[in-house]
PDB file of C-alpha atoms in Angstrom:
ATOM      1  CA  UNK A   1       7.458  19.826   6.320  1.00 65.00           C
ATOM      2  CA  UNK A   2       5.784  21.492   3.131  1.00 92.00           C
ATOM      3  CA  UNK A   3       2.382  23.060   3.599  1.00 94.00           C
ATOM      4  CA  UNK A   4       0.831  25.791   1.537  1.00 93.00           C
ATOM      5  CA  UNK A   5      -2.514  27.995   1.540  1.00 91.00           C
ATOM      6  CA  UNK A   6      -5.343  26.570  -0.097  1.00 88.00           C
ATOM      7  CA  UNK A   7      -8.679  27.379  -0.163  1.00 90.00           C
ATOM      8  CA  UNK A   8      -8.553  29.005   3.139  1.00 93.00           C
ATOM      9  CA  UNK A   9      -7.153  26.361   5.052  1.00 95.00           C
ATOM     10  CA  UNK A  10      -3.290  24.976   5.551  1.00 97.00           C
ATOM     11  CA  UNK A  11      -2.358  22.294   3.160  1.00 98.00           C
ATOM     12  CA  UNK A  12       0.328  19.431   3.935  1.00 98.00           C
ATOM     13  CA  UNK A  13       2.132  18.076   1.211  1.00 98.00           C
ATOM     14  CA  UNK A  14       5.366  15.673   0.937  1.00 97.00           C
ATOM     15  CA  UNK A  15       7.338  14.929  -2.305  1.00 98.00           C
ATOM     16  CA  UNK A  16       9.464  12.071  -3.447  1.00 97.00           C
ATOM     17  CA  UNK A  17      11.427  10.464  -5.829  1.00 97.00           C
ATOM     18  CA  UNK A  18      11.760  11.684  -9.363  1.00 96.00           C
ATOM     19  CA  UNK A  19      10.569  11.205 -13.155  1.00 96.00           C
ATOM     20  CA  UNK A  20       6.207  11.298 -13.925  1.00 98.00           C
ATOM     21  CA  UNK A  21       4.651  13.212 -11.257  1.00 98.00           C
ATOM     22  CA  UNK A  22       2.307  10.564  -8.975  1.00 98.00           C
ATOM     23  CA  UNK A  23      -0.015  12.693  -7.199  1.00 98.00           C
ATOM     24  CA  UNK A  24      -1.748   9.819  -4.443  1.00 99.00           C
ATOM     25  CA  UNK A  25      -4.755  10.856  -2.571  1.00 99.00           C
ATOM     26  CA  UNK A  26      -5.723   8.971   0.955  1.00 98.00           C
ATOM     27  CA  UNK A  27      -9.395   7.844   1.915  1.00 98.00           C
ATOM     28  CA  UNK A  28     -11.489   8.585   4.896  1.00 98.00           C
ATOM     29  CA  UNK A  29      -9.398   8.693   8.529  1.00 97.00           C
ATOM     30  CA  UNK A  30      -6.304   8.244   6.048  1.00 98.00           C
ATOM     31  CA  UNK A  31      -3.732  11.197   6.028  1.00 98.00           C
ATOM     32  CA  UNK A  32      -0.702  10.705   3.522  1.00 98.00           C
ATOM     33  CA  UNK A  33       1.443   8.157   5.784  1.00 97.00           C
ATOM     34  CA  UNK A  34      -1.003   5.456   4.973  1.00 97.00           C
ATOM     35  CA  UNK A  35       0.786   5.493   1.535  1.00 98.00           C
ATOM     36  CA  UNK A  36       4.093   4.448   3.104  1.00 98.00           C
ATOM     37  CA  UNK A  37       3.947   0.985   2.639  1.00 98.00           C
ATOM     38  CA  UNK A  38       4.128   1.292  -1.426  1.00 98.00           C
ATOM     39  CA  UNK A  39       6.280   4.423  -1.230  1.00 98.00           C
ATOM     40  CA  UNK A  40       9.889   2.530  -2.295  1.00 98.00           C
ATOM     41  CA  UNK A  41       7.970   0.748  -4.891  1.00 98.00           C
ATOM     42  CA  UNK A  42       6.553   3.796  -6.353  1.00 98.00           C
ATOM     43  CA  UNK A  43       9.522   6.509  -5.988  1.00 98.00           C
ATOM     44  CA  UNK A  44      11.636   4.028  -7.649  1.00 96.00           C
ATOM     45  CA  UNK A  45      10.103   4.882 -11.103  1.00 97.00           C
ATOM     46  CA  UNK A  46       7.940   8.418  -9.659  1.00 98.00           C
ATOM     47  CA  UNK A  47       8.250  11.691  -8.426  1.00 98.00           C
ATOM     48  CA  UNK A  48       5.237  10.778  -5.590  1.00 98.00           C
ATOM     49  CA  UNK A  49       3.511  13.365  -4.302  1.00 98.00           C
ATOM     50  CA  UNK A  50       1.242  12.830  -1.357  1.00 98.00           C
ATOM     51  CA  UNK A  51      -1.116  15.304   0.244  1.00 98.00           C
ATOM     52  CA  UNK A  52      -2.957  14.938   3.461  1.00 98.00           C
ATOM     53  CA  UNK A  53      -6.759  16.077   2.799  1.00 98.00           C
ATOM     54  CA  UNK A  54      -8.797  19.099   4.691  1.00 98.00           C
ATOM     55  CA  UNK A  55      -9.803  17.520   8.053  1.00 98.00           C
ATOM     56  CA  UNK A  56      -6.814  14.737   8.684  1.00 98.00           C
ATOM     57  CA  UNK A  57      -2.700  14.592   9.229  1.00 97.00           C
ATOM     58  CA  UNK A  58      -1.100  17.913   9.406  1.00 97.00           C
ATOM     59  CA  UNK A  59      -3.771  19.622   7.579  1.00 98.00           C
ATOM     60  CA  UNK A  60      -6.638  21.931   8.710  1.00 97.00           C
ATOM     61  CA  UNK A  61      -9.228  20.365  10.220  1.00 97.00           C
ATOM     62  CA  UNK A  62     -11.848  22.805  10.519  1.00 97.00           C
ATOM     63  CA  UNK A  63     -15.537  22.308  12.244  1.00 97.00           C
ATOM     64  CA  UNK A  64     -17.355  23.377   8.908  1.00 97.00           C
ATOM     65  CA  UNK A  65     -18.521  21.420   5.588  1.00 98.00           C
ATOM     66  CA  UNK A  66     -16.431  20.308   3.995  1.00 97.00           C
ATOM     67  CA  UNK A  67     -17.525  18.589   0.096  1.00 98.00           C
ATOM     68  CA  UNK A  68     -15.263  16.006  -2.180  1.00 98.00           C
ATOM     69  CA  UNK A  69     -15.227  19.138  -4.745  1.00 98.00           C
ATOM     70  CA  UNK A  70     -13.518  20.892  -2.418  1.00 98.00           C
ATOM     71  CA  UNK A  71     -10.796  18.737  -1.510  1.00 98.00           C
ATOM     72  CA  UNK A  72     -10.640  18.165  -5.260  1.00 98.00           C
ATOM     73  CA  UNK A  73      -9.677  21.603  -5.481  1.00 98.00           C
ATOM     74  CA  UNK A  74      -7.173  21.684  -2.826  1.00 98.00           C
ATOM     75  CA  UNK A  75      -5.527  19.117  -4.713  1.00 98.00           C
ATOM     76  CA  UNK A  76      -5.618  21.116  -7.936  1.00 98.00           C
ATOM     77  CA  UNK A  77      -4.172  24.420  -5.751  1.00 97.00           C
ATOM     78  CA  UNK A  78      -1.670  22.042  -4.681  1.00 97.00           C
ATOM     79  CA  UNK A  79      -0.720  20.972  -8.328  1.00 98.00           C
ATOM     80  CA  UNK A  80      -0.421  24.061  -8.903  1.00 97.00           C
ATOM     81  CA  UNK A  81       1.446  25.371  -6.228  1.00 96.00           C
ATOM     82  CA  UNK A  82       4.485  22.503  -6.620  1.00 97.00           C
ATOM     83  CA  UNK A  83       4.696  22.973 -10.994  1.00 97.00           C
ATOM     84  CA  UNK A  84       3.231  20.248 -11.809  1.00 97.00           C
ATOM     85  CA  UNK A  85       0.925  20.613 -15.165  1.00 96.00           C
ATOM     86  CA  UNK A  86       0.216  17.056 -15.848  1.00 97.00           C
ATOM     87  CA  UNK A  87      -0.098  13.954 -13.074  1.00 98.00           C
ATOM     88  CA  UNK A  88      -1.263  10.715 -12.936  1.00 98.00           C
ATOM     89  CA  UNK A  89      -3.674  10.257  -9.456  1.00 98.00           C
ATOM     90  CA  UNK A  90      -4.448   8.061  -8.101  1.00 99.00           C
ATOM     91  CA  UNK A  91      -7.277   7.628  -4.874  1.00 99.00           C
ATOM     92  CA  UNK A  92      -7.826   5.110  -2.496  1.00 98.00           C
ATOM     93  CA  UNK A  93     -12.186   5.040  -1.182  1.00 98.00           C
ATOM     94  CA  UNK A  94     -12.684   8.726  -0.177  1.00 98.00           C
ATOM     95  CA  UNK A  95      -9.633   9.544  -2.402  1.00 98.00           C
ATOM     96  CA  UNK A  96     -11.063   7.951  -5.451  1.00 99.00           C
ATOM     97  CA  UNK A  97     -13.904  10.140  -4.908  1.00 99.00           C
ATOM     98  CA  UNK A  98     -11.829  13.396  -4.872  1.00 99.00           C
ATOM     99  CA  UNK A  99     -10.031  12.095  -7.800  1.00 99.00           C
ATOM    100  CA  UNK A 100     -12.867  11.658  -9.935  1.00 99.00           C
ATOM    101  CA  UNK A 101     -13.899  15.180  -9.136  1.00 98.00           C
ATOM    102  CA  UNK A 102     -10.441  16.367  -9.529  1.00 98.00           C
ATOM    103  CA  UNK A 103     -10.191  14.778 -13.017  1.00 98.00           C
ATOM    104  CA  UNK A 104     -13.898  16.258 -14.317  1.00 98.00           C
ATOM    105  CA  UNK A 105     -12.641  19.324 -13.072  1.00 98.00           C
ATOM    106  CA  UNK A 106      -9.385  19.458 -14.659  1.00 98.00           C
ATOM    107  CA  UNK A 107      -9.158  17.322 -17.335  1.00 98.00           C
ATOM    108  CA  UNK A 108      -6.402  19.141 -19.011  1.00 97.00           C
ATOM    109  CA  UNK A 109      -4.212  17.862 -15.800  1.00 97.00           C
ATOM    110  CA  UNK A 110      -4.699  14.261 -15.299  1.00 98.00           C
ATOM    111  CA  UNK A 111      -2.928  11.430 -17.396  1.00 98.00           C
ATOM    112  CA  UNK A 112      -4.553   8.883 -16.003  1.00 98.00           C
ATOM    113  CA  UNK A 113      -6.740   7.673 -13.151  1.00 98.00           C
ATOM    114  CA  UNK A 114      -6.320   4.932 -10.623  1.00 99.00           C
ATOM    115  CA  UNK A 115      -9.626   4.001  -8.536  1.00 99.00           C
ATOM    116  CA  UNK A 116      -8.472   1.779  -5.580  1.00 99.00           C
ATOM    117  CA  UNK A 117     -11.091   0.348  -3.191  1.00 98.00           C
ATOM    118  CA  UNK A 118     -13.842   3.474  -4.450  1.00 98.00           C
ATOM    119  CA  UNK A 119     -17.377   3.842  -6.074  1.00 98.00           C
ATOM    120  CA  UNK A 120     -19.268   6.922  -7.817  1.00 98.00           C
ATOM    121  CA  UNK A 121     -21.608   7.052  -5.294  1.00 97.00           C
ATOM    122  CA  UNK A 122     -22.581   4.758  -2.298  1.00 96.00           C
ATOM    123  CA  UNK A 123     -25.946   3.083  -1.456  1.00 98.00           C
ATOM    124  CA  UNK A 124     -28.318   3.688   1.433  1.00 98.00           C
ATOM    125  CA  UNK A 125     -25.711   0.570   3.301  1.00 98.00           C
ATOM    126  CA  UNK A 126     -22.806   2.207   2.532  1.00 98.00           C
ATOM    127  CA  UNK A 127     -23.590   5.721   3.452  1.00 98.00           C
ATOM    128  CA  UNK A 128     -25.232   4.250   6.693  1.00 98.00           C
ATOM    129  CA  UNK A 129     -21.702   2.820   7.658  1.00 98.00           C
ATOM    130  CA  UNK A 130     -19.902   6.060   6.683  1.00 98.00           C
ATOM    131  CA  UNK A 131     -22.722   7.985   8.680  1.00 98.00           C
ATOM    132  CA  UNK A 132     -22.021   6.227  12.148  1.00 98.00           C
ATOM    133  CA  UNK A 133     -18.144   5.812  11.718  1.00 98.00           C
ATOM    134  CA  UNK A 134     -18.429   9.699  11.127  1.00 98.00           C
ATOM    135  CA  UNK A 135     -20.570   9.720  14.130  1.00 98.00           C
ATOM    136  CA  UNK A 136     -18.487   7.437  16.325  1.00 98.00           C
ATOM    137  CA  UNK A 137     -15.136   9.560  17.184  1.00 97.00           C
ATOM    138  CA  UNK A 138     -17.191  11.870  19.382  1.00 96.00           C
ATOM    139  CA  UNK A 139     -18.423   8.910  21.863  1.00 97.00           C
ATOM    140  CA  UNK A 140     -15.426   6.557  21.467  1.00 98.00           C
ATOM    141  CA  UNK A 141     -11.931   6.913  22.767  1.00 97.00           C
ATOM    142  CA  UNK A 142      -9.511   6.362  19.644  1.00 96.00           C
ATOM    143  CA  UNK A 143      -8.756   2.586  20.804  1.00 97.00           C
ATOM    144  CA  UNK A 144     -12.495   1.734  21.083  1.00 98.00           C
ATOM    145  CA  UNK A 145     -13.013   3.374  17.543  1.00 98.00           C
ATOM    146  CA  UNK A 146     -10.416   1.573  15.951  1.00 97.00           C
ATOM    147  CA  UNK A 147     -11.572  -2.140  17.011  1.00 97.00           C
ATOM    148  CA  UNK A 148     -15.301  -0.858  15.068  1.00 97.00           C
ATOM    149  CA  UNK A 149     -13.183  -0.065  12.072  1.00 97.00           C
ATOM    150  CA  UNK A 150     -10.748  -2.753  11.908  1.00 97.00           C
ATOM    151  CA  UNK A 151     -13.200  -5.460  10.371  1.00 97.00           C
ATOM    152  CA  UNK A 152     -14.476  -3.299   7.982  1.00 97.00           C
ATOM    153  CA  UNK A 153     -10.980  -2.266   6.858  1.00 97.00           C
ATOM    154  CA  UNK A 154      -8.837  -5.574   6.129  1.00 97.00           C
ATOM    155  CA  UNK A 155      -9.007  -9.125   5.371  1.00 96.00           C
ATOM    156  CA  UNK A 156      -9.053 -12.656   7.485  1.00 95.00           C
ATOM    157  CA  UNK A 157      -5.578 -13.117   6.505  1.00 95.00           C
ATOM    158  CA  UNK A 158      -4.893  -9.746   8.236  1.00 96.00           C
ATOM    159  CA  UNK A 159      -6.604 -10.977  11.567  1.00 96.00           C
ATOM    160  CA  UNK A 160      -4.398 -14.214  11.011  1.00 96.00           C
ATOM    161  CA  UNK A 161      -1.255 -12.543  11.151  1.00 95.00           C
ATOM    162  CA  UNK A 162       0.855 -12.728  14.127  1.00 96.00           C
ATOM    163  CA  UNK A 163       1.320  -9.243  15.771  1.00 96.00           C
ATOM    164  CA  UNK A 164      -0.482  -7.454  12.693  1.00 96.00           C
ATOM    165  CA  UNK A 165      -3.308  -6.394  14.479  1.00 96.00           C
ATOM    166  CA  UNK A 166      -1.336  -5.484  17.735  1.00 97.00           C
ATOM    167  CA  UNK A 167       1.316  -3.506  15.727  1.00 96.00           C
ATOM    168  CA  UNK A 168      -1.764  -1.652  13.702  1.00 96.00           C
ATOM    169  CA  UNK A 169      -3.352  -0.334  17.158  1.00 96.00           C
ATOM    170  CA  UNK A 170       0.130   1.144  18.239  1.00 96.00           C
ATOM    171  CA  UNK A 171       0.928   2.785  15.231  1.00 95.00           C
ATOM    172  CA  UNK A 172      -2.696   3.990  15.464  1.00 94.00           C
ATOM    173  CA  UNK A 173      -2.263   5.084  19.373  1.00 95.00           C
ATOM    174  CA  UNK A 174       1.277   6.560  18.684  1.00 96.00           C
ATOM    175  CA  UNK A 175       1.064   8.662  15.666  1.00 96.00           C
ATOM    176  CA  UNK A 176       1.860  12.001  16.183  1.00 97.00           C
ATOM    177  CA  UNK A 177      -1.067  13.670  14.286  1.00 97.00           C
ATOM    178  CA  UNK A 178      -4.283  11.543  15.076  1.00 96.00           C
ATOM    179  CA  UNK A 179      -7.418  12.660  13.869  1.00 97.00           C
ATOM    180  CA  UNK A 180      -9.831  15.118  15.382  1.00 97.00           C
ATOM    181  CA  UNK A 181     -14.007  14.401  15.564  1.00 98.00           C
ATOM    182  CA  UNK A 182     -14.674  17.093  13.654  1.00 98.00           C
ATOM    183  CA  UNK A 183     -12.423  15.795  10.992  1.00 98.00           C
ATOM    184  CA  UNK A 184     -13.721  12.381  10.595  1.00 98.00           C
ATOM    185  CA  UNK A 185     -16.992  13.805  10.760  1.00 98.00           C
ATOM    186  CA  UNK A 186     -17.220  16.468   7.932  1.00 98.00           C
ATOM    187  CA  UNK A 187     -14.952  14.063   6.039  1.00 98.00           C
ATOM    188  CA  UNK A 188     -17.660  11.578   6.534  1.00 98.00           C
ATOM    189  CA  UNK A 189     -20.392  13.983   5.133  1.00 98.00           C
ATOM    190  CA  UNK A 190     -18.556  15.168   2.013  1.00 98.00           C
ATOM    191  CA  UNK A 191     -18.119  10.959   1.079  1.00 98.00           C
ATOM    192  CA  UNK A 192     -21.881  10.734   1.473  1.00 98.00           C
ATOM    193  CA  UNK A 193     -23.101  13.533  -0.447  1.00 98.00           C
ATOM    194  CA  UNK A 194     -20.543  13.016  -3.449  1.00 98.00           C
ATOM    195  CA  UNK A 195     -22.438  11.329  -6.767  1.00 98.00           C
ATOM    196  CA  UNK A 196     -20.952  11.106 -10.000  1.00 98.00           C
ATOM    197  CA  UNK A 197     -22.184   8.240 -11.379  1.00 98.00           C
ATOM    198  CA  UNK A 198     -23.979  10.491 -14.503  1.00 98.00           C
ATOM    199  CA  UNK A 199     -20.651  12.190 -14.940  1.00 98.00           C
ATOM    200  CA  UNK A 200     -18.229   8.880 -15.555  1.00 98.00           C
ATOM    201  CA  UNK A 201     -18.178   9.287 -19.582  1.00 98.00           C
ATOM    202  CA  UNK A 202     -16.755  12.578 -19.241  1.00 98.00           C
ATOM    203  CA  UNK A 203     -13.772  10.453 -18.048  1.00 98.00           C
ATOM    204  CA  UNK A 204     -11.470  10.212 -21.055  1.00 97.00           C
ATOM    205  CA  UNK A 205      -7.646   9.670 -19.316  1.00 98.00           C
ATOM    206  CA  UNK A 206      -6.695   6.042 -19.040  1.00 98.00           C
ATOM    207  CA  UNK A 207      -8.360   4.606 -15.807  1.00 98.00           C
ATOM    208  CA  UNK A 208      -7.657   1.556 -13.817  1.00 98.00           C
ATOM    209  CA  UNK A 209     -10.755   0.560 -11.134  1.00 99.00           C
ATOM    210  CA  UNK A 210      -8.545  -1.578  -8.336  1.00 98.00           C
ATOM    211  CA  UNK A 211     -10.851  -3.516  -5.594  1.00 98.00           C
ATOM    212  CA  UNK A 212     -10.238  -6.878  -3.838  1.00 98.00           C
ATOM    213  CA  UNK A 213     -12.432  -9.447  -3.792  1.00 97.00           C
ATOM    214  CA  UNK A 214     -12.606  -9.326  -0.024  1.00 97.00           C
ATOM    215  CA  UNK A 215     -13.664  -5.885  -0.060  1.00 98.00           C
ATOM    216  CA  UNK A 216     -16.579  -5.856   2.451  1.00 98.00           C
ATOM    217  CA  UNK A 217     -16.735  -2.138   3.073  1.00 98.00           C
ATOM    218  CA  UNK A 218     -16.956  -1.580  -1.213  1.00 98.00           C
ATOM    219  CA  UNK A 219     -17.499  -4.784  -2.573  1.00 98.00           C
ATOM    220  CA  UNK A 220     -16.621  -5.503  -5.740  1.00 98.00           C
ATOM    221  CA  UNK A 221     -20.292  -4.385  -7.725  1.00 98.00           C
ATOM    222  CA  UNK A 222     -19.189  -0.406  -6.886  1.00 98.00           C
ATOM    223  CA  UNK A 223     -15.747  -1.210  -8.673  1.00 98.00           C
ATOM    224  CA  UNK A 224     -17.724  -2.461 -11.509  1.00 98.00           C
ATOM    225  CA  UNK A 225     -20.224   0.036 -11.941  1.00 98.00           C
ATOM    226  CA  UNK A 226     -17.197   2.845 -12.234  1.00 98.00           C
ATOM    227  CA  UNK A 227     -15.410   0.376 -14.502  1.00 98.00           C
ATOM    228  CA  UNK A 228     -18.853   0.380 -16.999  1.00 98.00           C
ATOM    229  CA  UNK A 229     -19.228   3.996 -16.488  1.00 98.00           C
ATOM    230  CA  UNK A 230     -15.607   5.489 -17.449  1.00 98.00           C
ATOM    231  CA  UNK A 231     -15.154   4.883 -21.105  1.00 97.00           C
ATOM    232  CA  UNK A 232     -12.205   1.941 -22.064  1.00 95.00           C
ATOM    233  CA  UNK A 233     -11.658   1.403 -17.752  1.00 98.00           C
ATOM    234  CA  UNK A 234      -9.840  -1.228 -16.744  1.00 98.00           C
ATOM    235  CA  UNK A 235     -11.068  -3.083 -13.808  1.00 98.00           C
ATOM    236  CA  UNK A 236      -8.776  -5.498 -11.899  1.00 98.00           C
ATOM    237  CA  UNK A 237      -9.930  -7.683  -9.119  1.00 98.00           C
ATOM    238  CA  UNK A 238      -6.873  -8.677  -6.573  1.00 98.00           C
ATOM    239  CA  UNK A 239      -7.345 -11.652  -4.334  1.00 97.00           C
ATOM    240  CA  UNK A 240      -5.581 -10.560  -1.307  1.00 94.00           C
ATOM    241  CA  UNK A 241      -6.825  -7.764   1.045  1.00 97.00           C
ATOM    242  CA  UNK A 242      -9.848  -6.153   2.018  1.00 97.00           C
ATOM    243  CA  UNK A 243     -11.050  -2.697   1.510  1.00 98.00           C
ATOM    244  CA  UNK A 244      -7.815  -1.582   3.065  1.00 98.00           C
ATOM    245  CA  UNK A 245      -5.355  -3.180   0.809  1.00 98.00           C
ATOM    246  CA  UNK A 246      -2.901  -0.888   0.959  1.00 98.00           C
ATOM    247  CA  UNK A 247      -2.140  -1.985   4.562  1.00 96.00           C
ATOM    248  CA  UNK A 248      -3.241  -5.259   4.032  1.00 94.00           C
ATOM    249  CA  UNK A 249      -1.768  -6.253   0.480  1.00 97.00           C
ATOM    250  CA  UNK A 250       0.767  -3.417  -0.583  1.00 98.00           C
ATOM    251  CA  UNK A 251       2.789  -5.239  -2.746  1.00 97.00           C
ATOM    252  CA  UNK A 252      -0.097  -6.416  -4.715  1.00 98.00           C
ATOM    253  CA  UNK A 253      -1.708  -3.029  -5.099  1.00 98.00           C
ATOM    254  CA  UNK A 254       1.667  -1.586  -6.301  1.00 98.00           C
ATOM    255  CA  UNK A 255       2.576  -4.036  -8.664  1.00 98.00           C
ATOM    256  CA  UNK A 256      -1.353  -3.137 -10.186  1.00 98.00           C
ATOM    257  CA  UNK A 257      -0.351   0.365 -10.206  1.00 98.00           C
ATOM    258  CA  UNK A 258       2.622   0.007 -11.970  1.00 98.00           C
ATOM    259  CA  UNK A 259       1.625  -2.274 -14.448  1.00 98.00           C
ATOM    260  CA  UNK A 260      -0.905  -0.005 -15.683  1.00 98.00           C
ATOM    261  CA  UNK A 261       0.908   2.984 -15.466  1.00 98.00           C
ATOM    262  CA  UNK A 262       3.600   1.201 -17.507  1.00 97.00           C
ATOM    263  CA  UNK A 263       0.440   1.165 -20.282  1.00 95.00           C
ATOM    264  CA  UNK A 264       0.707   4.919 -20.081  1.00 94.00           C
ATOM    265  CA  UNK A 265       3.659   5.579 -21.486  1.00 85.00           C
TER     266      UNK A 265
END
């Protein structure tokens, strides 16, 4: 599997598919296989490229600072490491974050912007709930840690599935590169000192700001206050899933993407 240097740590990339380069950045905990669900959608029209951020999957993990700038510009190294001049992103919750950096950063690179299930900055709630999950992975074993997540992470209708949540916790137990505490801590650090709410004009590409209205990690009042902020965004409210909806509601969230990025062309 591809990785590269980057900023001083080892970068893990995967490519797919072919035509407009999709460069898709995971959230918090997330490494680049929690993508898979919309991957045959997306390659189908896309050349996808997925990257697993400092501190998660197959990429460093090291016990220092890490900042959303930062993994902004790992992403940009990457970008530039694989040819790619111009991309759409797009960023689900601590993704969205890097993705607004990596767009004020490097306008010049970014067709357009999709926000999935992400703010500009959170609220003294919000960054007390990303504080203790950061905290958690170094006094929980990984099965204890996921039950405190779950909720927070998908929908009722996810709970009333048959199997769903069963099948979740083995993939979780199973997976071959599981996070590390350090990780999910400095990963939980960077989301909580990452602002740019006074920055959103300087967003010019085309932007789509993606929540569901059973988002009870992000509600919907972030989604809007991104959607105010970045001149001509489009905001779209989905009624299935919660703040995880690309687990919990892939098809939806891909058909969102694709419509807009149909827009783009």
């Amino acid at each position: 599997m591809p990785k590269l240097q980057a900023n001083g740590i080892e970068l893990f990339y995967d490519i797919q598919g072919t035509g407009e380069p999709l460069l898709l950045i995971p959230g918090f905990a997330c490494d680049s296989a929690h993508w898979d669900l919309l991957i045959p959608s997306l390659v189908a029209q896309y050349q996808v490229i997925r990257i697993d951020n400092r501190g998660i999957g197959q990429s460093s993990a090291p016990d220092s600072p890490y900042s959303i700038k930062q993994m902004a510009e790992d992403a940009a190294v990457l970008l530039e490491h694989v040819g790619v001049d111009n991309v759409h992103v797009a960023g689900h919750s601590m993704g969205g974050q890097i993705a607004q950096e990596l767009v004020l950063a490097h306008p010049e690179k970014v067709n357009s912007l999709m926000l999935l299930a992400t703010f500009a900055s959170c609220d003294r709630r919000l960054c007390s709930i990303i504080e203790t999950l950061g905290d958690l992975p170094r006094i929980l074993d990984p099965e204890a840690y996921f039950y405190v997540v779950l909720p927070w992470a998908v929908s009722e209708d996810f709970y009333s599935t048959p199997g769903a949540i069963e099948e979740a916790l083995k993939f979780q137990l199973e997976y071959p590169f599981p996070p590390t505490p350090q990780g999910l801590y400095h990963q939980s650090r960077a989301i909580i000192n990452s602002d740019t709410l006074d920055r959103l004009p300087r967003i010019s590409c085309p932007t789509l700001v993606l929540v569901s209205q059973q988002d009870i990690l992000t509600p919907i009042k972030f989604s809007e206050q991104l959607a105010q902020g970045i001149p001509n965004a489009e905001l779209v409210i989905l009624e299935r899933g919660g703040h995880d909806f690309l687990i919990d509601a892939p098809d939806a969230v891909a058909s969102a993407m694709l419509k807009f990025l149909a827009k783009t062309r």
